[in-house]
Amino acid sequence: MSNAIAPSAHPTEKTSMNLEELKAAESKLLLGTYDRYPLLFERGEGVHLIDENGNRYLDLLSGIGVNAFGYAHPAIEKAIAEQSRKLIHLSNLYYHHGQAALALRLAEATGMDRAFFSNSGTEANEAALKLARAWAKLKREQGTHLGTKFLALENSFHGRTMGSVAATWKDKYREPFDPVMPGVEFVRFNDVDDLKAKFSTDVCAILVEAIQGEGGIRPVSREFLQAARDLTRSTGALLIADEIQSGMGRTGKFCAYQHYGIQPDVTTLAKPLAGGIPLGALLCTEEAAQAIHAGMHGTTFGGGPLACAVALAVLSTIEREHLLEHVTTVGTYFREKLSQLARNHSAIIDVRGLGLMLAIELDSADLAKSVLGEMMKRHILINRTSETVLRFLPPYILQKEHVDEAIAALDAILAEQTAQAAATPIPGGKRIGN
Ligand SMILES: *Cc1c(COP(=O)(O)O)cnc(C)c1O
Protein backbone atom coordinates (compact mmCIF):
# COMPACT_ATOMS: atom_id res chain seq x y z
CA MET A 1 0.00 0.00 0.00
CA SER A 2 1.51 3.32 -1.00
CA ASN A 3 0.70 6.18 1.28
CA ALA A 4 2.34 9.54 0.81
CA ILE A 5 0.58 11.37 3.62
CA ALA A 6 2.15 10.27 6.85
CA PRO A 7 5.47 8.59 6.27
CA SER A 8 6.35 8.34 9.97
CA ALA A 9 3.05 7.22 11.51
CA HIS A 10 0.09 5.31 10.18
CA PRO A 11 -2.59 7.98 9.71
CA THR A 12 -5.13 6.24 11.88
CA GLU A 13 -2.69 6.21 14.81
CA LYS A 14 -2.46 9.95 14.81
CA THR A 15 -5.40 11.07 16.91
CA SER A 16 -5.26 14.85 16.57
CA MET A 17 -4.67 15.88 12.98
CA ASN A 18 -5.50 19.50 12.28
CA LEU A 19 -7.97 20.46 9.57
CA GLU A 20 -5.36 20.76 6.81
CA GLU A 21 -3.83 17.38 7.67
CA LEU A 22 -7.27 15.79 7.79
CA LYS A 23 -8.18 17.23 4.40
CA ALA A 24 -4.99 15.80 2.92
CA ALA A 25 -5.51 12.41 4.59
CA GLU A 26 -9.16 12.10 3.56
CA SER A 27 -8.41 13.14 0.00
CA LYS A 28 -6.12 10.10 -0.27
CA LEU A 29 -7.97 7.64 1.93
CA LEU A 30 -11.69 8.08 1.31
CA LEU A 31 -13.85 7.66 -1.75
CA GLY A 32 -14.46 11.15 -3.04
CA THR A 33 -18.17 11.18 -2.24
CA TYR A 34 -18.21 14.35 -0.13
CA ASP A 35 -17.29 17.95 -0.74
CA ARG A 36 -17.05 18.97 2.91
CA TYR A 37 -17.02 22.48 4.35
CA PRO A 38 -13.68 23.34 5.99
CA LEU A 39 -14.92 22.89 9.54
CA LEU A 40 -13.67 20.37 12.09
CA PHE A 41 -15.97 19.73 15.04
CA GLU A 42 -15.08 18.04 18.27
CA ARG A 43 -18.21 18.19 20.39
CA GLY A 44 -21.60 19.77 20.84
CA GLU A 45 -23.72 21.25 23.61
CA GLY A 46 -27.45 21.91 23.19
CA VAL A 47 -27.98 23.78 19.91
CA HIS A 48 -24.26 24.49 19.47
CA LEU A 49 -21.40 22.65 17.80
CA ILE A 50 -17.88 23.40 19.02
CA ASP A 51 -14.92 23.30 16.64
CA GLU A 52 -11.29 22.31 17.16
CA ASN A 53 -10.45 25.84 18.37
CA GLY A 54 -13.34 26.08 20.81
CA ASN A 55 -15.53 28.27 18.55
CA ARG A 56 -19.27 27.77 19.07
CA TYR A 57 -21.56 27.44 16.05
CA LEU A 58 -25.34 27.81 16.21
CA ASP A 59 -26.50 24.68 14.40
CA LEU A 60 -29.68 25.23 12.38
CA LEU A 61 -29.24 22.01 10.40
CA SER A 62 -28.78 19.44 13.22
CA GLY A 63 -26.95 16.80 11.19
CA ILE A 64 -29.51 17.08 8.36
CA GLY A 65 -32.46 16.79 10.68
CA VAL A 66 -31.07 13.96 12.80
CA ASN A 67 -30.02 15.61 16.07
CA ALA A 68 -33.53 16.63 17.15
CA PHE A 69 -32.43 17.23 20.75
CA GLY A 70 -29.20 18.95 19.76
CA TYR A 71 -26.02 17.68 21.36
CA ALA A 72 -25.22 15.91 24.62
CA HIS A 73 -28.87 15.60 25.61
CA PRO A 74 -29.02 13.75 28.97
CA ALA A 75 -31.90 11.47 27.89
CA ILE A 76 -29.89 10.18 24.90
CA GLU A 77 -26.68 9.82 26.91
CA LYS A 78 -28.51 7.88 29.62
CA ALA A 79 -30.25 5.53 27.18
CA ILE A 80 -26.99 4.80 25.35
CA ALA A 81 -25.05 4.22 28.57
CA GLU A 82 -27.66 1.97 30.17
CA GLN A 83 -28.40 -0.13 27.08
CA SER A 84 -24.73 -0.46 26.09
CA ARG A 85 -24.06 -2.16 29.41
CA LYS A 86 -26.79 -4.73 28.67
CA LEU A 87 -26.86 -5.49 24.93
CA ILE A 88 -25.81 -3.50 21.87
CA HIS A 89 -26.41 -6.00 19.06
CA LEU A 90 -28.22 -9.30 18.97
CA SER A 91 -29.25 -10.08 15.32
CA ASN A 92 -32.85 -10.74 14.37
CA LEU A 93 -32.56 -14.43 15.25
CA TYR A 94 -33.67 -13.84 18.85
CA TYR A 95 -36.06 -11.68 20.86
CA HIS A 96 -35.10 -8.54 22.77
CA HIS A 97 -37.37 -6.05 24.54
CA GLY A 98 -36.91 -3.11 22.17
CA GLN A 99 -38.70 -3.81 18.89
CA ALA A 100 -42.24 -4.56 20.06
CA ALA A 101 -42.17 -1.65 22.53
CA LEU A 102 -40.95 0.72 19.83
CA ALA A 103 -43.35 -0.64 17.19
CA LEU A 104 -46.27 -0.06 19.57
CA ARG A 105 -45.26 3.56 20.24
CA LEU A 106 -44.68 4.28 16.53
CA ALA A 107 -47.93 2.58 15.50
CA GLU A 108 -49.85 4.76 17.96
CA ALA A 109 -48.10 7.90 16.73
CA THR A 110 -48.55 7.21 13.00
CA GLY A 111 -51.90 5.38 12.90
CA MET A 112 -50.21 2.29 11.43
CA ASP A 113 -50.31 -1.32 12.63
CA ARG A 114 -46.94 -2.99 12.04
CA ALA A 115 -43.27 -2.05 11.82
CA PHE A 116 -40.06 -3.24 10.22
CA PHE A 117 -36.78 -1.74 11.45
CA SER A 118 -33.79 -0.88 9.26
CA ASN A 119 -30.57 1.09 9.74
CA SER A 120 -31.21 4.09 7.53
CA GLY A 121 -33.76 6.01 5.56
CA THR A 122 -32.95 4.49 2.22
CA GLU A 123 -33.28 0.98 3.64
CA ALA A 124 -36.68 1.84 5.11
CA ASN A 125 -37.76 3.00 1.63
CA GLU A 126 -36.19 -0.07 0.07
CA ALA A 127 -38.37 -2.17 2.38
CA ALA A 128 -41.40 -0.10 1.33
CA LEU A 129 -40.66 -0.70 -2.38
CA LYS A 130 -40.27 -4.43 -1.78
CA LEU A 131 -43.47 -4.49 0.27
CA ALA A 132 -45.34 -2.79 -2.60
CA ARG A 133 -44.02 -5.29 -5.15
CA ALA A 134 -44.90 -8.21 -2.86
CA TRP A 135 -48.34 -6.69 -2.24
CA ALA A 136 -49.02 -6.38 -5.96
CA LYS A 137 -47.90 -9.97 -6.52
CA LEU A 138 -50.25 -11.16 -3.76
CA LYS A 139 -53.12 -9.22 -5.38
CA ARG A 140 -52.35 -10.77 -8.78
CA GLU A 141 -52.35 -14.23 -7.21
CA GLN A 142 -55.75 -13.39 -5.74
CA GLY A 143 -57.01 -12.45 -9.20
CA THR A 144 -56.74 -8.63 -9.15
CA HIS A 145 -54.37 -7.04 -11.62
CA LEU A 146 -51.82 -4.76 -9.97
CA GLY A 147 -48.60 -4.13 -11.87
CA THR A 148 -45.03 -3.41 -10.80
CA LYS A 149 -44.76 0.30 -11.62
CA PHE A 150 -44.12 3.10 -9.12
CA LEU A 151 -45.06 6.74 -9.38
CA ALA A 152 -42.78 9.28 -7.67
CA LEU A 153 -42.72 13.07 -7.83
CA GLU A 154 -40.51 15.64 -9.47
CA ASN A 155 -37.95 16.99 -6.96
CA SER A 156 -38.34 13.85 -4.82
CA PHE A 157 -35.54 12.42 -2.71
CA HIS A 158 -35.90 8.89 -1.36
CA GLY A 159 -32.31 7.73 -0.86
CA ARG A 160 -29.23 6.33 -2.56
CA THR A 161 -29.69 2.55 -2.86
CA MET A 162 -30.65 1.14 -6.27
CA GLY A 163 -34.40 1.08 -5.50
CA SER A 164 -34.72 4.34 -3.58
CA VAL A 165 -32.46 6.19 -5.99
CA ALA A 166 -34.62 5.01 -8.89
CA ALA A 167 -37.48 6.94 -7.24
CA THR A 168 -35.27 10.00 -6.67
CA TRP A 169 -35.82 12.81 -9.14
CA LYS A 170 -32.39 14.26 -9.88
CA ASP A 171 -30.63 12.65 -12.86
CA LYS A 172 -27.19 13.18 -11.33
CA TYR A 173 -28.04 10.74 -8.51
CA ARG A 174 -29.26 8.03 -10.92
CA GLU A 175 -27.55 8.25 -14.27
CA PRO A 176 -23.99 7.31 -13.24
CA PHE A 177 -25.40 4.02 -11.94
CA ASP A 178 -27.82 3.08 -14.70
CA PRO A 179 -29.65 0.80 -14.94
CA VAL A 180 -31.22 1.44 -11.54
CA MET A 181 -34.48 -0.33 -10.58
CA PRO A 182 -36.76 -0.08 -13.62
CA GLY A 183 -40.42 0.89 -13.44
CA VAL A 184 -40.46 4.35 -11.85
CA GLU A 185 -42.28 7.18 -13.56
CA PHE A 186 -42.13 10.78 -12.31
CA VAL A 187 -45.22 12.94 -11.93
CA ARG A 188 -45.10 16.74 -12.20
CA PHE A 189 -45.16 18.25 -8.71
CA ASN A 190 -48.70 18.98 -7.49
CA ASP A 191 -50.09 18.32 -10.99
CA VAL A 192 -53.25 16.27 -10.38
CA ASP A 193 -53.93 15.85 -14.11
CA ASP A 194 -50.45 14.46 -14.72
CA LEU A 195 -50.93 12.09 -11.76
CA LYS A 196 -54.26 10.88 -13.14
CA ALA A 197 -52.79 10.45 -16.63
CA LYS A 198 -49.89 8.34 -15.37
CA PHE A 199 -51.86 6.26 -12.88
CA SER A 200 -53.33 2.87 -13.84
CA THR A 201 -53.64 -0.66 -12.49
CA ASP A 202 -50.01 -1.13 -13.61
CA VAL A 203 -48.98 1.02 -10.63
CA CYS A 204 -48.32 -0.83 -7.35
CA ALA A 205 -47.52 2.30 -5.30
CA ILE A 206 -47.27 6.08 -5.28
CA LEU A 207 -44.39 7.55 -3.24
CA VAL A 208 -44.71 11.03 -1.77
CA GLU A 209 -43.00 13.26 0.75
CA ALA A 210 -45.81 15.39 2.25
CA ILE A 211 -43.18 18.11 2.48
CA GLN A 212 -40.27 17.53 0.13
CA GLY A 213 -36.97 17.95 1.96
CA GLU A 214 -33.95 17.82 -0.35
CA GLY A 215 -36.25 19.03 -3.12
CA GLY A 216 -36.45 22.43 -1.41
CA ILE A 217 -39.03 22.26 1.44
CA ARG A 218 -42.00 22.02 -0.92
CA PRO A 219 -45.33 20.99 0.65
CA VAL A 220 -47.49 18.79 -1.55
CA SER A 221 -50.95 20.30 -2.12
CA ARG A 222 -53.99 18.86 -0.34
CA GLU A 223 -55.65 18.24 -3.72
CA PHE A 224 -52.65 16.27 -4.95
CA LEU A 225 -52.30 14.13 -1.81
CA GLN A 226 -56.06 13.51 -1.79
CA ALA A 227 -55.96 12.50 -5.48
CA ALA A 228 -53.08 10.11 -4.77
CA ARG A 229 -55.09 8.63 -1.89
CA ASP A 230 -58.26 8.27 -3.98
CA LEU A 231 -56.48 6.75 -6.99
CA THR A 232 -54.57 4.18 -4.93
CA ARG A 233 -57.77 3.26 -3.04
CA SER A 234 -59.56 2.72 -6.35
CA THR A 235 -57.12 -0.01 -7.48
CA GLY A 236 -55.64 -1.35 -4.21
CA ALA A 237 -52.20 0.19 -4.88
CA LEU A 238 -50.27 1.47 -1.86
CA LEU A 239 -49.78 5.10 -0.90
CA ILE A 240 -46.30 5.39 0.62
CA ALA A 241 -45.46 8.54 2.62
CA ASP A 242 -41.73 9.11 3.05
CA GLU A 243 -41.52 10.90 6.42
CA ILE A 244 -37.81 10.34 6.87
CA GLN A 245 -37.12 14.08 7.04
CA SER A 246 -40.57 15.47 7.91
CA GLY A 247 -41.60 12.86 10.49
CA MET A 248 -40.97 12.41 14.23
CA GLY A 249 -42.42 15.81 15.09
CA ARG A 250 -40.26 17.98 12.83
CA THR A 251 -43.32 19.86 11.47
CA GLY A 252 -45.19 20.05 14.80
CA LYS A 253 -47.23 16.90 14.17
CA PHE A 254 -45.74 13.45 14.44
CA CYS A 255 -45.97 12.97 10.66
CA ALA A 256 -46.39 15.72 8.08
CA TYR A 257 -49.28 13.82 6.40
CA GLN A 258 -51.27 14.36 9.62
CA HIS A 259 -51.55 18.06 8.73
CA TYR A 260 -53.63 16.93 5.72
CA GLY A 261 -55.78 14.40 7.58
CA ILE A 262 -54.90 11.86 4.87
CA GLN A 263 -53.65 8.46 6.05
CA PRO A 264 -51.23 6.52 3.79
CA ASP A 265 -50.86 2.70 3.74
CA VAL A 266 -47.13 2.80 4.43
CA THR A 267 -44.83 5.37 5.97
CA THR A 268 -41.08 5.48 6.53
CA LEU A 269 -39.11 7.17 9.31
CA ALA A 270 -35.40 7.52 10.03
CA LYS A 271 -33.34 10.67 10.51
CA PRO A 272 -34.16 11.69 14.13
CA LEU A 273 -35.65 8.34 15.12
CA ALA A 274 -32.86 7.21 17.48
CA GLY A 275 -31.25 10.50 18.43
CA GLY A 276 -28.25 10.05 16.12
CA ILE A 277 -27.86 6.28 16.42
CA PRO A 278 -28.67 4.85 12.95
CA LEU A 279 -32.23 3.50 12.78
CA GLY A 280 -34.98 3.49 10.17
CA ALA A 281 -38.53 2.18 10.28
CA LEU A 282 -41.21 1.15 7.84
CA LEU A 283 -44.73 1.27 9.26
CA CYS A 284 -47.75 -0.12 7.45
CA THR A 285 -51.33 -1.24 7.74
CA GLU A 286 -52.26 -4.73 8.88
CA GLU A 287 -53.55 -5.44 5.37
CA ALA A 288 -50.37 -4.44 3.53
CA ALA A 289 -48.28 -6.39 6.05
CA GLN A 290 -49.95 -9.61 4.83
CA ALA A 291 -47.70 -9.51 1.77
CA ILE A 292 -44.58 -10.24 3.83
CA HIS A 293 -43.77 -13.48 5.61
CA ALA A 294 -40.71 -14.95 7.32
CA GLY A 295 -37.57 -15.07 5.20
CA MET A 296 -38.66 -12.63 2.49
CA HIS A 297 -36.82 -9.61 3.88
CA GLY A 298 -34.46 -8.87 6.75
CA THR A 299 -31.35 -7.19 8.08
CA THR A 300 -28.43 -7.99 10.36
CA PHE A 301 -28.22 -4.69 12.23
CA GLY A 302 -31.72 -3.23 11.82
CA GLY A 303 -33.74 -2.75 15.00
CA GLY A 304 -30.89 -3.66 17.33
CA PRO A 305 -31.30 -3.31 21.10
CA LEU A 306 -29.22 -0.13 21.40
CA ALA A 307 -30.97 1.74 18.59
CA CYS A 308 -34.43 0.70 19.84
CA ALA A 309 -33.66 1.72 23.44
CA VAL A 310 -32.49 5.15 22.31
CA ALA A 311 -35.52 5.58 20.02
CA LEU A 312 -37.81 4.80 22.97
CA ALA A 313 -35.98 7.47 24.97
CA VAL A 314 -36.42 9.92 22.06
CA LEU A 315 -40.19 9.28 21.98
CA SER A 316 -40.53 9.62 25.77
CA THR A 317 -38.58 12.87 25.71
CA ILE A 318 -40.71 14.33 22.89
CA GLU A 319 -43.76 13.58 25.06
CA ARG A 320 -42.35 14.58 28.47
CA GLU A 321 -40.89 17.86 27.23
CA HIS A 322 -43.95 18.68 25.05
CA LEU A 323 -41.66 19.10 22.07
CA LEU A 324 -44.38 18.98 19.39
CA GLU A 325 -45.97 22.08 20.97
CA HIS A 326 -42.54 23.68 21.29
CA VAL A 327 -41.71 22.95 17.63
CA THR A 328 -45.01 24.57 16.61
CA THR A 329 -44.44 27.66 18.77
CA VAL A 330 -40.81 28.29 17.83
CA GLY A 331 -41.42 27.21 14.23
CA THR A 332 -44.30 29.66 13.83
CA TYR A 333 -42.13 32.42 15.32
CA PHE A 334 -39.25 31.51 12.97
CA ARG A 335 -41.52 31.50 9.94
CA GLU A 336 -43.00 34.89 10.84
CA LYS A 337 -39.50 36.32 11.20
CA LEU A 338 -38.54 34.88 7.81
CA SER A 339 -41.63 36.42 6.23
CA GLN A 340 -40.71 39.80 7.75
CA LEU A 341 -37.22 39.37 6.35
CA ALA A 342 -38.70 38.62 2.93
CA ARG A 343 -40.67 41.87 3.08
CA ASN A 344 -37.39 43.77 3.61
CA HIS A 345 -35.31 41.89 1.03
CA SER A 346 -36.70 41.39 -2.44
CA ALA A 347 -34.01 38.77 -3.11
CA ILE A 348 -36.13 36.39 -0.97
CA ILE A 349 -38.75 35.15 -3.41
CA ASP A 350 -40.49 32.58 -1.19
CA VAL A 351 -40.79 31.41 2.44
CA ARG A 352 -41.90 27.79 2.91
CA GLY A 353 -42.36 25.03 5.44
CA LEU A 354 -43.99 24.05 8.71
CA GLY A 355 -42.73 23.74 12.26
CA LEU A 356 -38.95 23.54 12.25
CA MET A 357 -38.74 22.39 8.61
CA LEU A 358 -38.36 25.79 6.95
CA ALA A 359 -36.76 27.43 3.94
CA ILE A 360 -36.34 30.66 2.08
CA GLU A 361 -35.88 30.65 -1.66
CA LEU A 362 -33.56 33.33 -3.07
CA ASP A 363 -33.56 34.75 -6.58
CA SER A 364 -30.13 33.33 -7.45
CA ALA A 365 -28.00 30.29 -6.66
CA ASP A 366 -24.88 32.47 -6.32
CA LEU A 367 -26.57 34.61 -3.71
CA ALA A 368 -27.75 31.52 -1.80
CA LYS A 369 -24.20 30.18 -1.88
CA SER A 370 -22.66 33.39 -0.58
CA VAL A 371 -25.29 33.85 2.14
CA LEU A 372 -24.51 30.35 3.38
CA GLY A 373 -20.77 31.15 3.40
CA GLU A 374 -21.30 34.42 5.25
CA MET A 375 -23.53 32.70 7.83
CA MET A 376 -20.74 30.18 8.39
CA LYS A 377 -18.27 33.02 8.97
CA ARG A 378 -20.67 34.28 11.62
CA HIS A 379 -20.74 30.79 13.13
CA ILE A 380 -24.28 29.89 12.11
CA LEU A 381 -24.81 26.65 10.18
CA ILE A 382 -27.55 26.36 7.57
CA ASN A 383 -27.85 24.40 4.34
CA ARG A 384 -28.49 25.08 0.68
CA THR A 385 -30.62 22.65 -1.31
CA SER A 386 -32.20 22.74 -4.74
CA GLU A 387 -29.66 25.47 -5.74
CA THR A 388 -31.53 28.58 -4.59
CA VAL A 389 -33.11 27.34 -1.35
CA LEU A 390 -31.69 27.98 2.13
CA ARG A 391 -32.97 25.26 4.43
CA PHE A 392 -33.41 25.31 8.19
CA LEU A 393 -33.74 22.01 10.09
CA PRO A 394 -32.73 23.10 13.59
CA PRO A 395 -32.95 20.93 16.69
CA TYR A 396 -36.40 20.84 18.35
CA ILE A 397 -34.89 22.46 21.46
CA LEU A 398 -34.29 25.72 19.54
CA GLN A 399 -35.36 28.88 21.44
CA LYS A 400 -36.66 32.21 20.13
CA GLU A 401 -33.37 33.91 21.01
CA HIS A 402 -31.58 31.58 18.56
CA VAL A 403 -34.10 32.50 15.86
CA ASP A 404 -33.44 36.19 16.55
CA GLU A 405 -29.69 35.62 16.24
CA ALA A 406 -30.10 33.86 12.89
CA ILE A 407 -32.55 36.45 11.52
CA ALA A 408 -30.28 39.37 12.50
CA ALA A 409 -27.36 37.69 10.72
CA LEU A 410 -29.43 36.97 7.58
CA ASP A 411 -30.72 40.54 7.57
CA ALA A 412 -27.20 42.02 7.74
CA ILE A 413 -25.80 39.60 5.15
CA LEU A 414 -28.62 40.15 2.65
CA ALA A 415 -28.23 43.93 3.03
CA GLU A 416 -24.47 43.66 2.37
CA GLN A 417 -24.87 41.27 -0.54
CA THR A 418 -27.50 43.34 -2.32
CA ALA A 419 -25.46 46.54 -1.79
CA GLN A 420 -22.46 44.78 -3.32
CA ALA A 421 -24.51 43.42 -6.21
CA ALA A 422 -25.89 46.89 -6.93
CA ALA A 423 -22.32 48.23 -7.09
CA THR A 424 -20.95 45.42 -9.29
CA PRO A 425 -22.62 44.61 -12.60
CA ILE A 426 -22.98 40.85 -12.97
CA PRO A 427 -21.68 39.49 -16.32
CA GLY A 428 -24.63 39.35 -18.65
CA GLY A 429 -26.10 42.48 -17.11
CA LYS A 430 -28.35 40.79 -14.52
CA ARG A 431 -28.25 42.25 -11.05
CA ILE A 432 -28.95 40.34 -7.86
CA GLY A 433 -31.75 41.73 -5.75
CA ASN A 434 -33.30 45.15 -6.17
C1 LIG B 1 -32.52 11.61 4.08
C2 LIG B 1 -33.70 11.10 3.36
C3 LIG B 1 -33.73 9.79 2.86
C4 LIG B 1 -32.53 8.87 2.91
O1 LIG B 1 -32.13 8.57 4.22
P1 LIG B 1 -30.67 7.94 4.47
O2 LIG B 1 -30.67 7.64 5.95
O3 LIG B 1 -29.68 8.97 4.07
O4 LIG B 1 -30.58 6.72 3.65
C5 LIG B 1 -34.89 9.36 2.25
N1 LIG B 1 -35.96 10.15 2.14
C6 LIG B 1 -35.98 11.41 2.63
C7 LIG B 1 -37.21 12.24 2.49
C8 LIG B 1 -34.84 11.93 3.23
O5 LIG B 1 -34.84 13.19 3.66
Short mmCIF file of C-alpha atoms in Angstrom, two decimals, residues 237-411:
data_model
loop_
_atom_site.label_atom_id
_atom_site.label_comp_id
_atom_site.label_asym_id
_atom_site.label_seq_id
_atom_site.Cartn_x
_atom_site.Cartn_y
_atom_site.Cartn_z
CA ALA A 237 -52.20 0.19 -4.88
CA LEU A 238 -50.27 1.47 -1.86
CA LEU A 239 -49.78 5.10 -0.90
CA ILE A 240 -46.30 5.39 0.62
CA ALA A 241 -45.46 8.54 2.62
CA ASP A 242 -41.73 9.11 3.05
CA GLU A 243 -41.52 10.90 6.42
CA ILE A 244 -37.81 10.34 6.87
CA GLN A 245 -37.12 14.08 7.04
CA SER A 246 -40.57 15.47 7.91
CA GLY A 247 -41.60 12.86 10.49
CA MET A 248 -40.97 12.41 14.23
CA GLY A 249 -42.42 15.81 15.09
CA ARG A 250 -40.26 17.98 12.83
CA THR A 251 -43.32 19.86 11.47
CA GLY A 252 -45.19 20.05 14.80
CA LYS A 253 -47.23 16.90 14.17
CA PHE A 254 -45.74 13.45 14.44
CA CYS A 255 -45.97 12.97 10.66
CA ALA A 256 -46.39 15.72 8.08
CA TYR A 257 -49.28 13.82 6.40
CA GLN A 258 -51.27 14.36 9.62
CA HIS A 259 -51.55 18.06 8.73
CA TYR A 260 -53.63 16.93 5.72
CA GLY A 261 -55.78 14.40 7.58
CA ILE A 262 -54.90 11.86 4.87
CA GLN A 263 -53.65 8.46 6.05
CA PRO A 264 -51.23 6.52 3.79
CA ASP A 265 -50.86 2.70 3.74
CA VAL A 266 -47.13 2.80 4.43
CA THR A 267 -44.83 5.37 5.97
CA THR A 268 -41.08 5.48 6.53
CA LEU A 269 -39.11 7.17 9.31
CA ALA A 270 -35.40 7.52 10.03
CA LYS A 271 -33.34 10.67 10.51
CA PRO A 272 -34.16 11.69 14.13
CA LEU A 273 -35.65 8.34 15.12
CA ALA A 274 -32.86 7.21 17.48
CA GLY A 275 -31.25 10.50 18.43
CA GLY A 276 -28.25 10.05 16.12
CA ILE A 277 -27.86 6.28 16.42
CA PRO A 278 -28.67 4.85 12.95
CA LEU A 279 -32.23 3.50 12.78
CA GLY A 280 -34.98 3.49 10.17
CA ALA A 281 -38.53 2.18 10.28
CA LEU A 282 -41.21 1.15 7.84
CA LEU A 283 -44.73 1.27 9.26
CA CYS A 284 -47.75 -0.12 7.45
CA THR A 285 -51.33 -1.24 7.74
CA GLU A 286 -52.26 -4.73 8.88
CA GLU A 287 -53.55 -5.44 5.37
CA ALA A 288 -50.37 -4.44 3.53
CA ALA A 289 -48.28 -6.39 6.05
CA GLN A 290 -49.95 -9.61 4.83
CA ALA A 291 -47.70 -9.51 1.77
CA ILE A 292 -44.58 -10.24 3.83
CA HIS A 293 -43.77 -13.48 5.61
CA ALA A 294 -40.71 -14.95 7.32
CA GLY A 295 -37.57 -15.07 5.20
CA MET A 296 -38.66 -12.63 2.49
CA HIS A 297 -36.82 -9.61 3.88
CA GLY A 298 -34.46 -8.87 6.75
CA THR A 299 -31.35 -7.19 8.08
CA THR A 300 -28.43 -7.99 10.36
CA PHE A 301 -28.22 -4.69 12.23
CA GLY A 302 -31.72 -3.23 11.82
CA GLY A 303 -33.74 -2.75 15.00
CA GLY A 304 -30.89 -3.66 17.33
CA PRO A 305 -31.30 -3.31 21.10
CA LEU A 306 -29.22 -0.13 21.40
CA ALA A 307 -30.97 1.74 18.59
CA CYS A 308 -34.43 0.70 19.84
CA ALA A 309 -33.66 1.72 23.44
CA VAL A 310 -32.49 5.15 22.31
CA ALA A 311 -35.52 5.58 20.02
CA LEU A 312 -37.81 4.80 22.97
CA ALA A 313 -35.98 7.47 24.97
CA VAL A 314 -36.42 9.92 22.06
CA LEU A 315 -40.19 9.28 21.98
CA SER A 316 -40.53 9.62 25.77
CA THR A 317 -38.58 12.87 25.71
CA ILE A 318 -40.71 14.33 22.89
CA GLU A 319 -43.76 13.58 25.06
CA ARG A 320 -42.35 14.58 28.47
CA GLU A 321 -40.89 17.86 27.23
CA HIS A 322 -43.95 18.68 25.05
CA LEU A 323 -41.66 19.10 22.07
CA LEU A 324 -44.38 18.98 19.39
CA GLU A 325 -45.97 22.08 20.97
CA HIS A 326 -42.54 23.68 21.29
CA VAL A 327 -41.71 22.95 17.63
CA THR A 328 -45.01 24.57 16.61
CA THR A 329 -44.44 27.66 18.77
CA VAL A 330 -40.81 28.29 17.83
CA GLY A 331 -41.42 27.21 14.23
CA THR A 332 -44.30 29.66 13.83
CA TYR A 333 -42.13 32.42 15.32
CA PHE A 334 -39.25 31.51 12.97
CA ARG A 335 -41.52 31.50 9.94
CA GLU A 336 -43.00 34.89 10.84
CA LYS A 337 -39.50 36.32 11.20
CA LEU A 338 -38.54 34.88 7.81
CA SER A 339 -41.63 36.42 6.23
CA GLN A 340 -40.71 39.80 7.75
CA LEU A 341 -37.22 39.37 6.35
CA ALA A 342 -38.70 38.62 2.93
CA ARG A 343 -40.67 41.87 3.08
CA ASN A 344 -37.39 43.77 3.61
CA HIS A 345 -35.31 41.89 1.03
CA SER A 346 -36.70 41.39 -2.44
CA ALA A 347 -34.01 38.77 -3.11
CA ILE A 348 -36.13 36.39 -0.97
CA ILE A 349 -38.75 35.15 -3.41
CA ASP A 350 -40.49 32.58 -1.19
CA VAL A 351 -40.79 31.41 2.44
CA ARG A 352 -41.90 27.79 2.91
CA GLY A 353 -42.36 25.03 5.44
CA LEU A 354 -43.99 24.05 8.71
CA GLY A 355 -42.73 23.74 12.26
CA LEU A 356 -38.95 23.54 12.25
CA MET A 357 -38.74 22.39 8.61
CA LEU A 358 -38.36 25.79 6.95
CA ALA A 359 -36.76 27.43 3.94
CA ILE A 360 -36.34 30.66 2.08
CA GLU A 361 -35.88 30.65 -1.66
CA LEU A 362 -33.56 33.33 -3.07
CA ASP A 363 -33.56 34.75 -6.58
CA SER A 364 -30.13 33.33 -7.45
CA ALA A 365 -28.00 30.29 -6.66
CA ASP A 366 -24.88 32.47 -6.32
CA LEU A 367 -26.57 34.61 -3.71
CA ALA A 368 -27.75 31.52 -1.80
CA LYS A 369 -24.20 30.18 -1.88
CA SER A 370 -22.66 33.39 -0.58
CA VAL A 371 -25.29 33.85 2.14
CA LEU A 372 -24.51 30.35 3.38
CA GLY A 373 -20.77 31.15 3.40
CA GLU A 374 -21.30 34.42 5.25
CA MET A 375 -23.53 32.70 7.83
CA MET A 376 -20.74 30.18 8.39
CA LYS A 377 -18.27 33.02 8.97
CA ARG A 378 -20.67 34.28 11.62
CA HIS A 379 -20.74 30.79 13.13
CA ILE A 380 -24.28 29.89 12.11
CA LEU A 381 -24.81 26.65 10.18
CA ILE A 382 -27.55 26.36 7.57
CA ASN A 383 -27.85 24.40 4.34
CA ARG A 384 -28.49 25.08 0.68
CA THR A 385 -30.62 22.65 -1.31
CA SER A 386 -32.20 22.74 -4.74
CA GLU A 387 -29.66 25.47 -5.74
CA THR A 388 -31.53 28.58 -4.59
CA VAL A 389 -33.11 27.34 -1.35
CA LEU A 390 -31.69 27.98 2.13
CA ARG A 391 -32.97 25.26 4.43
CA PHE A 392 -33.41 25.31 8.19
CA LEU A 393 -33.74 22.01 10.09
CA PRO A 394 -32.73 23.10 13.59
CA PRO A 395 -32.95 20.93 16.69
CA TYR A 396 -36.40 20.84 18.35
CA ILE A 397 -34.89 22.46 21.46
CA LEU A 398 -34.29 25.72 19.54
CA GLN A 399 -35.36 28.88 21.44
CA LYS A 400 -36.66 32.21 20.13
CA GLU A 401 -33.37 33.91 21.01
CA HIS A 402 -31.58 31.58 18.56
CA VAL A 403 -34.10 32.50 15.86
CA ASP A 404 -33.44 36.19 16.55
CA GLU A 405 -29.69 35.62 16.24
CA ALA A 406 -30.10 33.86 12.89
CA ILE A 407 -32.55 36.45 11.52
CA ALA A 408 -30.28 39.37 12.50
CA ALA A 409 -27.36 37.69 10.72
CA LEU A 410 -29.43 36.97 7.58
CA ASP A 411 -30.72 40.54 7.57
#
